[in-house]
Coordinates of N, CA, C and O in Angstrom, one line a residue:
R9 N 106.7 -131.0 62.2 CA 107.2 -131.1 60.9 C 106.4 -130.4 59.8 O 106.9 -129.8 58.9
S10 N 105.1 -130.4 60.0 CA 104.2 -129.8 59.0 C 104.4 -128.3 59.0 O 104.5 -127.7 57.9
R11 N 104.7 -127.6 60.1 CA 104.9 -126.2 60.1 C 106.2 -125.9 59.5 O 106.3 -124.9 58.7
A12 N 107.2 -126.6 59.8 CA 108.6 -126.4 59.2 C 108.5 -126.5 57.7 O 109.0 -125.7 56.9
A13 N 107.8 -127.5 57.2 CA 107.6 -127.7 55.7 C 106.9 -126.5 55.1 O 107.2 -126.0 54.0
T14 N 105.8 -126.1 55.8 CA 105.0 -124.9 55.3 C 105.9 -123.7 55.2 O 105.9 -123.0 54.2
L15 N 106.6 -123.4 56.3 CA 107.5 -122.2 56.3 C 108.6 -122.3 55.3 O 108.9 -121.3 54.7
R16 N 109.2 -123.5 55.1 CA 110.2 -123.6 54.0 C 109.6 -123.3 52.7 O 110.2 -122.6 51.8
F17 N 108.4 -123.8 52.4 CA 107.7 -123.5 51.1 C 107.4 -122.1 51.0 O 107.8 -121.5 49.9
L18 N 106.8 -121.4 51.9 CA 106.5 -120.0 51.8 C 107.7 -119.1 51.7 O 107.6 -118.1 51.1
K19 N 108.8 -119.5 52.4 CA 110.0 -118.7 52.4 C 110.6 -118.6 51.0 O 111.2 -117.6 50.6
R20 N 110.4 -119.6 50.2 CA 110.9 -119.7 48.8 C 110.1 -118.8 47.8 O 110.6 -118.4 46.8
L21 N 108.9 -118.4 48.2 CA 108.1 -117.6 47.3 C 108.3 -116.1 47.4 O 108.6 -115.6 48.5
P22 N 108.1 -115.4 46.3 CA 108.1 -114.0 46.4 C 106.9 -113.5 47.2 O 105.8 -114.1 47.2
P23 N 107.0 -112.4 47.9 CA 105.9 -111.9 48.8 C 104.6 -111.7 48.0 O 103.5 -111.9 48.5
S24 N 104.7 -111.3 46.7 CA 103.5 -111.0 45.9 C 102.7 -112.3 45.7 O 101.5 -112.3 45.7
A25 N 103.4 -113.5 45.6 CA 102.8 -114.8 45.4 C 102.0 -115.2 46.7 O 101.0 -115.8 46.6
I26 N 102.6 -114.8 47.8 CA 101.9 -115.2 49.1 C 100.6 -114.4 49.3 O 99.7 -115.0 49.8
R27 N 100.5 -113.2 48.7 CA 99.3 -112.4 48.9 C 98.3 -112.6 47.7 O 97.2 -112.2 47.8
E28 N 98.7 -113.3 46.7 CA 97.9 -113.4 45.5 C 96.8 -114.5 45.7 O 97.1 -115.6 46.1
P29 N 95.5 -114.2 45.4 CA 94.5 -115.2 45.5 C 94.8 -116.4 44.6 O 95.3 -116.2 43.5
L30 N 94.5 -117.6 45.0 CA 94.7 -118.7 44.2 C 93.8 -118.8 43.0 O 94.2 -119.3 42.0
A31 N 92.7 -118.2 43.1 CA 91.7 -118.0 41.9 C 90.8 -116.9 42.3 O 90.8 -116.4 43.4
Q32 N 90.0 -116.5 41.3 CA 89.0 -115.5 41.5 C 88.1 -115.8 42.8 O 87.5 -116.9 42.9
G33 N 88.1 -114.9 43.7 CA 87.3 -115.0 44.9 C 87.8 -116.0 45.9 O 87.1 -116.3 46.9
Q34 N 89.0 -116.5 45.8 CA 89.6 -117.5 46.7 C 90.6 -116.8 47.6 O 91.1 -115.7 47.4
W35 N 91.0 -117.6 48.6 CA 92.0 -117.1 49.6 C 93.4 -117.1 48.9 O 93.7 -117.9 48.0
S36 N 94.3 -116.3 49.5 CA 95.7 -116.3 49.1 C 96.4 -117.4 50.0 O 95.8 -117.9 50.9
L37 N 97.7 -117.6 49.7 CA 98.5 -118.5 50.5 C 98.6 -118.0 51.9 O 98.5 -118.7 52.9
R38 N 98.7 -116.7 52.1 CA 98.7 -116.0 53.4 C 97.4 -116.3 54.1 O 97.4 -116.6 55.3
D39 N 96.3 -116.2 53.4 CA 95.0 -116.4 54.1 C 94.9 -117.9 54.5 O 94.4 -118.2 55.6
I40 N 95.4 -118.8 53.7 CA 95.3 -120.2 54.1 C 96.2 -120.5 55.3 O 95.8 -121.2 56.2
F41 N 97.3 -119.8 55.3 CA 98.2 -120.0 56.5 C 97.5 -119.4 57.8 O 97.5 -120.1 58.8
A42 N 96.9 -118.3 57.6 CA 96.1 -117.7 58.8 C 95.0 -118.6 59.2 O 94.7 -118.8 60.4
H43 N 94.4 -119.3 58.2 CA 93.2 -120.2 58.5 C 93.7 -121.3 59.3 O 93.0 -121.7 60.3
F44 N 94.8 -122.0 59.0 CA 95.1 -123.1 59.9 C 95.8 -122.7 61.2 O 95.7 -123.4 62.2
V45 N 96.3 -121.5 61.3 CA 96.7 -121.0 62.6 C 95.5 -120.8 63.5 O 95.5 -121.1 64.7
A46 N 94.4 -120.3 62.9 CA 93.2 -120.0 63.6 C 92.6 -121.4 64.2 O 92.1 -121.4 65.3
W47 N 92.7 -122.4 63.4 CA 92.2 -123.7 63.9 C 93.1 -124.3 65.0 O 92.6 -124.9 65.9
E48 N 94.4 -124.0 64.9 CA 95.3 -124.4 66.0 C 94.9 -123.6 67.3 O 94.9 -124.1 68.4
E49 N 94.6 -122.3 67.1 CA 94.1 -121.5 68.3 C 92.9 -122.1 68.9 O 92.7 -122.1 70.1
E50 N 92.0 -122.5 68.0 CA 90.7 -123.2 68.5 C 91.1 -124.5 69.2 O 90.5 -124.8 70.2
A51 N 92.1 -125.2 68.7 CA 92.5 -126.4 69.4 C 93.0 -126.1 70.8 O 92.7 -126.8 71.8
V52 N 93.8 -125.0 70.9 CA 94.3 -124.6 72.2 C 93.2 -124.3 73.2 O 93.1 -124.7 74.3
R53 N 92.2 -123.5 72.7 CA 91.0 -123.2 73.5 C 90.3 -124.4 74.0 O 90.0 -124.5 75.2
R54 N 90.1 -125.4 73.1 CA 89.5 -126.6 73.5 C 90.3 -127.4 74.5 O 89.7 -128.0 75.5
L55 N 91.6 -127.5 74.3 CA 92.4 -128.3 75.2 C 92.4 -127.6 76.6 O 92.4 -128.3 77.7
E56 N 92.4 -126.3 76.7 CA 92.3 -125.6 77.9 C 91.0 -125.8 78.6 O 90.9 -126.0 79.9
L57 N 89.9 -125.9 77.9 CA 88.6 -126.2 78.5 C 88.6 -127.6 79.1 O 88.1 -127.9 80.2
I58 N 89.2 -128.6 78.4 CA 89.3 -129.9 78.8 C 90.1 -130.0 80.1 O 89.8 -130.7 81.1
A59 N 91.2 -129.3 80.1 CA 92.1 -129.3 81.3 C 91.4 -128.7 82.5 O 91.7 -129.1 83.6
R60 N 90.5 -127.8 82.3 CA 89.7 -127.2 83.4 C 88.5 -128.0 83.8 O 87.6 -127.6 84.6
G61 N 88.3 -129.2 83.1 CA 87.2 -130.1 83.4 C 85.9 -129.6 82.8 O 84.8 -130.0 83.2
R62 N 86.0 -128.8 81.7 CA 84.8 -128.3 81.0 C 84.7 -128.8 79.6 O 84.2 -128.1 78.7
G63 N 85.2 -130.0 79.4 CA 85.1 -130.6 78.0 C 83.7 -130.7 77.4 O 83.6 -130.7 76.2
R64 N 82.7 -130.8 78.3 CA 81.4 -130.9 77.8 C 80.9 -129.6 77.1 O 79.9 -129.6 76.4
R65 N 81.7 -128.5 77.3 CA 81.3 -127.2 76.7 C 81.9 -127.0 75.3 O 81.7 -126.0 74.7
L66 N 82.6 -128.0 74.8 CA 83.2 -128.0 73.5 C 82.1 -127.9 72.4 O 81.1 -128.7 72.5
L67 N 82.2 -127.0 71.5 CA 81.3 -126.9 70.4 C 81.9 -127.5 69.1 O 83.0 -127.1 68.8
F68 N 81.3 -128.4 68.5 CA 81.8 -129.0 67.2 C 80.9 -128.5 66.1 O 79.7 -128.4 66.2
Y69 N 81.6 -128.0 65.0 CA 80.9 -127.4 63.9 C 80.4 -128.5 62.9 O 81.2 -128.9 62.1
E70 N 79.2 -128.9 63.0 CA 78.7 -129.9 62.1 C 77.9 -129.2 61.0 O 77.5 -129.9 60.1
D71 N 77.7 -128.0 61.1 CA 77.0 -127.2 60.1 C 78.0 -126.4 59.3 O 78.8 -125.6 59.9
M72 N 78.2 -126.6 58.1 CA 79.2 -126.0 57.3 C 79.1 -124.5 57.3 O 80.1 -123.8 57.1
R73 N 77.9 -124.0 57.4 CA 77.8 -122.5 57.5 C 78.5 -121.9 58.7 O 79.2 -120.9 58.6
R74 N 78.5 -122.6 59.8 CA 79.2 -122.2 61.0 C 80.7 -122.3 60.8 O 81.5 -121.4 61.2
V75 N 81.2 -123.3 60.1 CA 82.6 -123.5 59.8 C 83.0 -122.3 58.9 O 84.1 -121.7 59.1
D76 N 82.2 -122.1 57.9 CA 82.5 -121.0 57.0 C 82.6 -119.6 57.7 O 83.5 -118.8 57.4
R77 N 81.7 -119.4 58.6 CA 81.8 -118.1 59.4 C 83.0 -118.1 60.2 O 83.7 -117.0 60.3
F78 N 83.4 -119.2 60.9 CA 84.6 -119.2 61.7 C 85.8 -118.9 60.8 O 86.6 -118.1 61.1
N79 N 85.9 -119.6 59.6 CA 87.0 -119.3 58.7 C 87.0 -117.9 58.2 O 88.1 -117.3 58.2
A80 N 85.9 -117.3 57.9 CA 85.8 -115.9 57.3 C 86.3 -115.0 58.4 O 87.1 -114.0 58.1
R81 N 85.8 -115.1 59.6 CA 86.2 -114.2 60.7 C 87.7 -114.4 61.0 O 88.4 -113.4 61.2
A82 N 88.3 -115.6 61.0 CA 89.7 -115.8 61.3 C 90.6 -115.2 60.2 O 91.5 -114.5 60.5
V83 N 90.2 -115.4 59.0 CA 91.0 -114.8 57.9 C 90.9 -113.3 57.8 O 91.9 -112.6 57.6
G84 N 89.7 -112.8 58.0 CA 89.5 -111.4 58.0 C 90.3 -110.7 59.1 O 90.9 -109.6 58.9
R85 N 90.3 -111.3 60.3 CA 91.1 -110.7 61.4 C 92.6 -110.7 61.1 O 93.3 -109.8 61.3
A86 N 93.1 -111.8 60.5 CA 94.5 -111.9 60.2 C 94.9 -111.0 59.1 O 96.1 -110.7 59.0
R87 N 94.0 -110.6 58.2 CA 94.4 -109.7 57.1 C 94.8 -108.3 57.7 O 95.5 -107.6 56.9
R88 N 94.5 -108.0 58.9 CA 94.9 -106.7 59.5 C 96.3 -106.8 60.0 O 96.9 -105.7 60.3
W89 N 96.9 -108.0 60.1 CA 98.2 -108.1 60.6 C 99.3 -108.1 59.5 O 99.0 -108.6 58.4
S90 N 100.5 -107.7 59.9 CA 101.6 -107.8 58.9 C 101.9 -109.3 58.8 O 101.6 -110.1 59.6
W91 N 102.7 -109.6 57.7 CA 103.2 -111.0 57.6 C 104.0 -111.4 58.7 O 103.9 -112.5 59.3
A92 N 104.9 -110.5 59.2 CA 105.8 -110.8 60.3 C 104.9 -111.1 61.6 O 105.2 -112.0 62.4
A93 N 103.9 -110.3 61.8 CA 103.0 -110.5 63.0 C 102.3 -111.8 62.9 O 102.1 -112.5 63.9
L94 N 101.9 -112.2 61.7 CA 101.2 -113.5 61.5 C 102.1 -114.7 61.8 O 101.8 -115.6 62.4
L95 N 103.4 -114.5 61.3 CA 104.4 -115.6 61.5 C 104.6 -115.7 63.0 O 104.8 -116.8 63.6
G96 N 104.7 -114.6 63.7 CA 105.0 -114.6 65.2 C 103.8 -115.2 65.9 O 104.0 -116.0 66.8
R97 N 102.6 -114.9 65.5 CA 101.4 -115.5 66.1 C 101.4 -117.0 65.9 O 101.0 -117.7 66.8
A98 N 101.7 -117.4 64.7 CA 101.7 -118.8 64.4 C 102.7 -119.6 65.3 O 102.4 -120.6 65.8
A99 N 103.9 -119.0 65.5 CA 104.9 -119.6 66.4 C 104.4 -119.7 67.8 O 104.5 -120.7 68.5
Q100 N 103.7 -118.6 68.3 CA 103.2 -118.5 69.6 C 102.1 -119.5 69.8 O 102.0 -120.2 70.8
V101 N 101.2 -119.6 68.8 CA 100.1 -120.6 68.9 C 100.6 -122.0 68.9 O 100.1 -122.9 69.7
R102 N 101.6 -122.3 68.1 CA 102.1 -123.7 68.1 C 102.7 -124.0 69.5 O 102.6 -125.1 70.0
R103 N 103.4 -123.1 70.1 CA 104.0 -123.3 71.4 C 102.9 -123.5 72.5 O 103.0 -124.4 73.3
R104 N 101.8 -122.7 72.4 CA 100.7 -122.8 73.3 C 100.0 -124.2 73.1 O 99.6 -124.8 74.1
L105 N 99.9 -124.6 71.9 CA 99.3 -125.9 71.6 C 100.1 -127.0 72.2 O 99.5 -127.9 72.9
A106 N 101.4 -127.0 72.1 CA 102.2 -128.0 72.7 C 102.1 -128.0 74.2 O 102.0 -129.0 74.9
Q107 N 102.1 -126.8 74.8 CA 102.0 -126.7 76.2 C 100.7 -127.2 76.7 O 100.6 -127.9 77.8
A108 N 99.6 -126.8 76.0 CA 98.2 -127.3 76.4 C 98.1 -128.8 76.4 O 97.5 -129.4 77.2
L109 N 98.7 -129.3 75.4 CA 98.7 -130.8 75.2 C 99.5 -131.5 76.3 O 99.0 -132.5 76.9
L110 N 100.6 -130.9 76.7 CA 101.4 -131.5 77.7 C 100.8 -131.4 79.1 O 101.0 -132.2 80.0
R111 N 99.9 -130.4 79.3 CA 99.2 -130.2 80.6 C 98.1 -131.2 80.8 O 97.6 -131.4 81.9
L112 N 97.6 -131.8 79.7 CA 96.5 -132.7 79.8 C 96.9 -134.0 80.4 O 98.0 -134.5 80.0
P113 N 96.2 -134.6 81.3 CA 96.5 -135.9 81.7 C 96.3 -136.9 80.6 O 95.4 -136.7 79.8
P114 N 97.1 -138.0 80.5 CA 97.0 -138.9 79.3 C 95.6 -139.4 79.1 O 95.1 -139.6 78.0
E115 N 94.8 -139.7 80.2 CA 93.5 -140.2 80.0 C 92.5 -139.3 79.4 O 91.5 -139.7 78.8
A116 N 92.8 -138.0 79.4 CA 91.9 -137.0 78.8 C 92.0 -137.1 77.3 O 91.0 -136.7 76.6
L117 N 93.0 -137.6 76.7 CA 93.1 -137.8 75.3 C 92.1 -138.7 74.7 O 91.6 -138.5 73.5
H118 N 91.6 -139.7 75.4 CA 90.7 -140.6 74.9 C 89.3 -140.6 75.7 O 88.5 -141.5 75.5
D119 N 89.1 -139.5 76.5 CA 88.0 -139.4 77.3 C 86.7 -139.3 76.5 O 86.5 -138.4 75.7
P120 N 85.8 -140.2 76.6 CA 84.6 -140.2 75.8 C 83.5 -139.3 76.4 O 82.4 -139.2 75.8
T121 N 83.7 -138.6 77.5 CA 82.6 -137.8 78.1 C 82.4 -136.5 77.3 O 81.3 -136.0 77.3
H122 N 83.4 -136.0 76.6 CA 83.1 -135.0 75.6 C 82.7 -135.7 74.3 O 83.0 -136.8 74.1
R123 N 82.1 -135.0 73.5 CA 81.4 -135.6 72.3 C 82.4 -136.4 71.5 O 82.1 -137.5 71.0
Y124 N 83.6 -135.9 71.2 CA 84.6 -136.6 70.5 C 85.9 -136.5 71.3 O 86.2 -135.5 71.9
P125 N 86.6 -137.6 71.4 CA 87.9 -137.6 72.2 C 88.9 -136.7 71.4 O 88.9 -136.5 70.2
V126 N 89.9 -136.2 72.2 CA 90.9 -135.3 71.6 C 91.6 -136.0 70.4 O 91.9 -135.4 69.4
T127 N 91.9 -137.3 70.6 CA 92.6 -138.0 69.5 C 91.8 -138.0 68.2 O 92.4 -138.2 67.1
A128 N 90.5 -137.8 68.2 CA 89.7 -137.8 67.0 C 89.8 -136.5 66.3 O 89.7 -136.4 65.0
W129 N 89.9 -135.3 67.0 CA 89.9 -134.0 66.3 C 91.2 -133.3 66.3 O 91.4 -132.5 65.4
L130 N 92.1 -133.5 67.2 CA 93.3 -132.7 67.3 C 94.2 -132.9 66.0 O 94.6 -131.8 65.5
P131 N 94.4 -134.0 65.5 CA 95.3 -134.1 64.3 C 94.7 -133.3 63.1 O 95.5 -132.6 62.5
E132 N 93.4 -133.3 62.9 CA 92.8 -132.5 61.9 C 92.9 -131.0 62.1 O 93.2 -130.2 61.2
F133 N 92.8 -130.6 63.4 CA 92.9 -129.2 63.7 C 94.3 -128.6 63.6 O 94.5 -127.5 63.4
A134 N 95.3 -129.5 63.6 CA 96.7 -129.1 63.6 C 97.4 -129.7 62.4 O 97.3 -129.1 61.3
W135 N 98.2 -130.7 62.6 CA 99.1 -131.1 61.5 C 98.5 -131.7 60.2 O 99.0 -131.3 59.2
T136 N 97.5 -132.6 60.3 CA 97.1 -133.1 59.0 C 96.3 -132.1 58.2 O 96.4 -132.1 57.0
H137 N 95.7 -131.2 58.9 CA 95.0 -130.1 58.2 C 96.0 -129.2 57.4 O 95.9 -128.9 56.2
E138 N 97.1 -128.9 58.1 CA 98.2 -128.1 57.5 C 98.8 -128.8 56.3 O 99.1 -128.3 55.3
Q139 N 99.1 -130.1 56.5 CA 99.7 -130.9 55.4 C 98.8 -131.0 54.2 O 99.3 -130.9 53.1
G140 N 97.6 -131.1 54.4 CA 96.6 -131.2 53.2 C 96.6 -129.9 52.5 O 96.7 -129.8 51.3
H141 N 96.6 -128.8 53.2 CA 96.6 -127.4 52.6 C 98.0 -127.2 51.9 O 98.0 -126.7 50.8
L142 N 99.0 -127.6 52.5 CA 100.4 -127.5 51.9 C 100.5 -128.2 50.6 O 101.0 -127.7 49.6
A143 N 99.9 -129.4 50.5 CA 99.9 -130.1 49.2 C 99.2 -129.3 48.2 O 99.7 -129.2 47.0
R144 N 98.1 -128.8 48.5 CA 97.3 -128.0 47.5 C 98.0 -126.7 47.2 O 98.0 -126.2 46.0
M145 N 98.7 -126.1 48.2 CA 99.4 -124.8 47.9 C 100.6 -125.1 46.9 O 100.8 -124.3 46.0
R146 N 101.3 -126.2 47.2 CA 102.4 -126.6 46.3 C 101.9 -126.8 44.9 O 102.6 -126.4 43.9
A147 N 100.8 -127.5 44.8 CA 100.2 -127.8 43.5 C 99.9 -126.5 42.7 O 100.1 -126.4 41.5
W148 N 99.3 -125.6 43.5 CA 99.0 -124.3 42.8 C 100.2 -123.6 42.3 O 100.3 -123.1 41.2
W149 N 101.3 -123.6 43.2 CA 102.5 -122.9 42.8 C 103.1 -123.6 41.6 O 103.6 -122.9 40.7
R150 N 103.2 -124.9 41.6 CA 103.7 -125.7 40.4 C 102.9 -125.3 39.1 O 103.5 -125.1 38.1
S151 N 101.6 -125.3 39.2 CA 100.8 -125.0 38.0 C 101.0 -123.6 37.6 O 101.0 -123.3 36.4
R152 N 101.3 -122.7 38.5 CA 101.5 -121.3 38.2 C 102.9 -121.0 37.7 O 103.0 -120.1 36.8
R153 N 103.9 -121.7 38.1 CA 105.2 -121.3 37.8 C 106.0 -122.4 37.1 O 107.2 -122.5 37.3
G154 N 105.4 -123.3 36.4 CA 106.2 -124.3 35.8 C 106.9 -125.2 36.8 O 108.1 -125.2 36.7
H155 N 106.2 -125.8 37.6 CA 106.7 -126.7 38.7 C 107.5 -125.9 39.7 O 108.4 -126.5 40.3
G156 N 107.2 -124.7 39.9 CA 107.8 -123.9 41.0 C 109.2 -123.4 40.7 O 109.8 -122.8 41.6
L157 N 109.7 -123.6 39.5 CA 111.1 -123.2 39.2 C 111.1 -122.0 38.3 O 110.4 -122.0 37.3
P158 N 111.8 -121.0 38.7 CA 111.9 -119.8 37.8 C 112.5 -120.2 36.5 O 113.2 -121.2 36.4
R159 N 112.1 -119.5 35.4 CA 112.5 -119.9 34.1 C 114.0 -119.9 33.9 O 114.5 -120.7 33.1
Q160 N 114.8 -119.1 34.6 CA 116.2 -119.0 34.4 C 117.0 -120.1 35.1 O 118.2 -120.2 34.9
V161 N 116.3 -121.0 35.8 CA 117.0 -122.1 36.5 C 117.5 -123.1 35.5 O 116.7 -123.5 34.6
D162 N 118.7 -123.6 35.7 CA 119.2 -124.7 35.0 C 118.6 -126.0 35.4 O 118.9 -126.5 36.5
R163 N 117.6 -126.6 34.6 CA 116.9 -127.8 35.1 C 117.8 -129.0 35.3 O 117.5 -129.8 36.1
Q164 N 118.9 -129.1 34.5 CA 119.8 -130.2 34.8 C 120.5 -130.1 36.1 O 120.6 -131.1 36.8
A165 N 120.8 -128.9 36.5 CA 121.4 -128.7 37.8 C 120.4 -129.0 38.9 O 120.8 -129.7 39.9
V166 N 119.2 -128.7 38.7 CA 118.1 -129.0 39.7 C 118.0 -130.5 39.8 O 117.9 -131.1 40.9
A167 N 118.0 -131.2 38.6 CA 117.8 -132.6 38.6 C 119.0 -133.3 39.4 O 118.8 -134.3 40.1
R168 N 120.2 -132.8 39.2 CA 121.4 -133.3 39.9 C 121.2 -133.1 41.5 O 121.5 -134.0 42.2
Q169 N 120.6 -132.0 41.9 CA 120.4 -131.8 43.3 C 119.3 -132.7 43.8 O 119.3 -133.1 45.0
L170 N 118.3 -133.0 43.0 CA 117.2 -133.8 43.5 C 117.5 -135.3 43.5 O 116.8 -136.1 44.2
K171 N 118.6 -135.7 42.8 CA 118.9 -137.1 42.7 C 119.1 -137.8 44.1 O 118.6 -138.8 44.4
P172 N 119.9 -137.2 45.0 CA 120.1 -137.8 46.3 C 118.7 -137.9 47.0 O 118.5 -138.9 47.7
R173 N 117.8 -137.0 46.8 CA 116.5 -137.1 47.5 C 115.7 -138.3 46.9 O 115.1 -139.0 47.7
A174 N 115.8 -138.5 45.6 CA 115.1 -139.6 45.0 C 115.7 -140.9 45.5 O 115.0 -141.9 45.8
Q175 N 117.0 -141.0 45.7 CA 117.7 -142.2 46.2 C 117.2 -142.4 47.6 O 117.0 -143.6 48.0
R176 N 117.1 -141.4 48.5 CA 116.7 -141.6 49.8 C 115.2 -142.1 49.8 O 114.9 -142.9 50.6
R177 N 114.4 -141.5 48.9 CA 113.0 -142.0 48.9 C 113.0 -143.5 48.5 O 112.2 -144.2 49.1
Q178 N 113.8 -143.9 47.6 CA 113.8 -145.3 47.2 C 114.3 -146.2 48.4 O 113.8 -147.3 48.6
A179 N 115.1 -145.6 49.2 CA 115.6 -146.4 50.4 C 114.6 -146.4 51.5 O 114.8 -147.0 52.6
G180 N 113.5 -145.6 51.3 CA 112.4 -145.7 52.3 C 112.6 -144.7 53.5 O 112.0 -144.8 54.5
R181 N 113.5 -143.8 53.4 CA 113.8 -142.9 54.5 C 112.9 -141.6 54.5 O 112.9 -140.9 55.4
L182 N 112.2 -141.4 53.4 CA 111.2 -140.3 53.4 C 109.8 -140.8 53.6 O 109.5 -141.8 53.1
H183 N 109.1 -140.1 54.3 CA 107.7 -140.4 54.6 C 106.8 -139.9 53.5 O 107.1 -138.9 52.9
G184 N 105.7 -140.6 53.2 CA 104.8 -140.1 52.2 C 104.0 -139.0 52.8 O 103.9 -138.8 54.0
R185 N 103.3 -138.2 51.9 CA 102.5 -137.1 52.3 C 101.2 -137.6 52.9 O 100.6 -138.5 52.4
V186 N 100.8 -137.0 54.0 CA 99.5 -137.3 54.6 C 98.5 -136.3 54.0 O 98.7 -135.1 54.0
Q187 N 97.4 -136.8 53.5 CA 96.4 -135.9 52.9 C 95.5 -135.4 53.9 O 95.2 -136.1 54.9
C188 N 95.0 -134.3 53.7 CA 94.0 -133.7 54.7 C 92.7 -134.4 54.6 O 92.1 -134.6 53.5
Q189 N 92.2 -135.0 55.7 CA 91.0 -135.7 55.7 C 90.0 -134.9 56.4 O 89.8 -134.9 57.6
H190 N 89.2 -134.1 55.6 CA 88.2 -133.3 56.2 C 87.0 -134.1 56.6 O 86.6 -135.0 55.9
N191 N 86.4 -133.8 57.7 CA 85.3 -134.5 58.2 C 84.3 -133.5 58.8 O 84.5 -132.3 58.6
R192 N 83.3 -134.0 59.5 CA 82.3 -133.1 60.0 C 82.7 -132.3 61.2 O 82.1 -131.4 61.6
L193 N 83.9 -132.6 61.7 CA 84.4 -131.9 62.9 C 85.0 -130.5 62.4 O 84.9 -129.5 63.1
V194 N 85.6 -130.5 61.3 CA 86.2 -129.3 60.8 C 86.3 -129.4 59.3 O 86.5 -130.4 58.7
A195 N 86.2 -128.3 58.6 CA 86.3 -128.2 57.2 C 87.0 -127.0 56.8 O 87.0 -126.0 57.5
C196 N 87.6 -127.0 55.6 CA 88.3 -125.8 55.2 C 87.3 -124.8 54.4 O 86.4 -125.2 53.9

């Protein structure tokens, strides 16, 4: 779900907004997307090590300088790719992540022989990480564009369209947003 929500959000934006840095010296939305795709690739690599019985070889980044270097390399590499290539890579990585997870025996998910069990780090490397960034990306867009709506939009028409959503939320059919919980295993 997190990837579908991210792609829906990015699809609504003009290409120039996706490439624009969020602030002086910061990443663009495209860079942020590349960043969490890179962490999913790292999750695939780790799951493959565990599947081969080499879970003890997992390296956890407890030093923020190492995390920053990983992030800088990942974003720098992705900047050489077109947006279409990055989207294709993201889809491929997500498929590989699902396949790697399905190949693991269930007991490997909670195996304490590697430093942290898969259940401790995988959500942050994949979906909660992305959801947290998506919340911040949306906040940036709202602050930049008057709640994300172009000036020519009829706000009353938008309110009428949103009313069914508000009613569903009141009925409890929509889930709340999960915030990104950064810890010493991975950081943005």
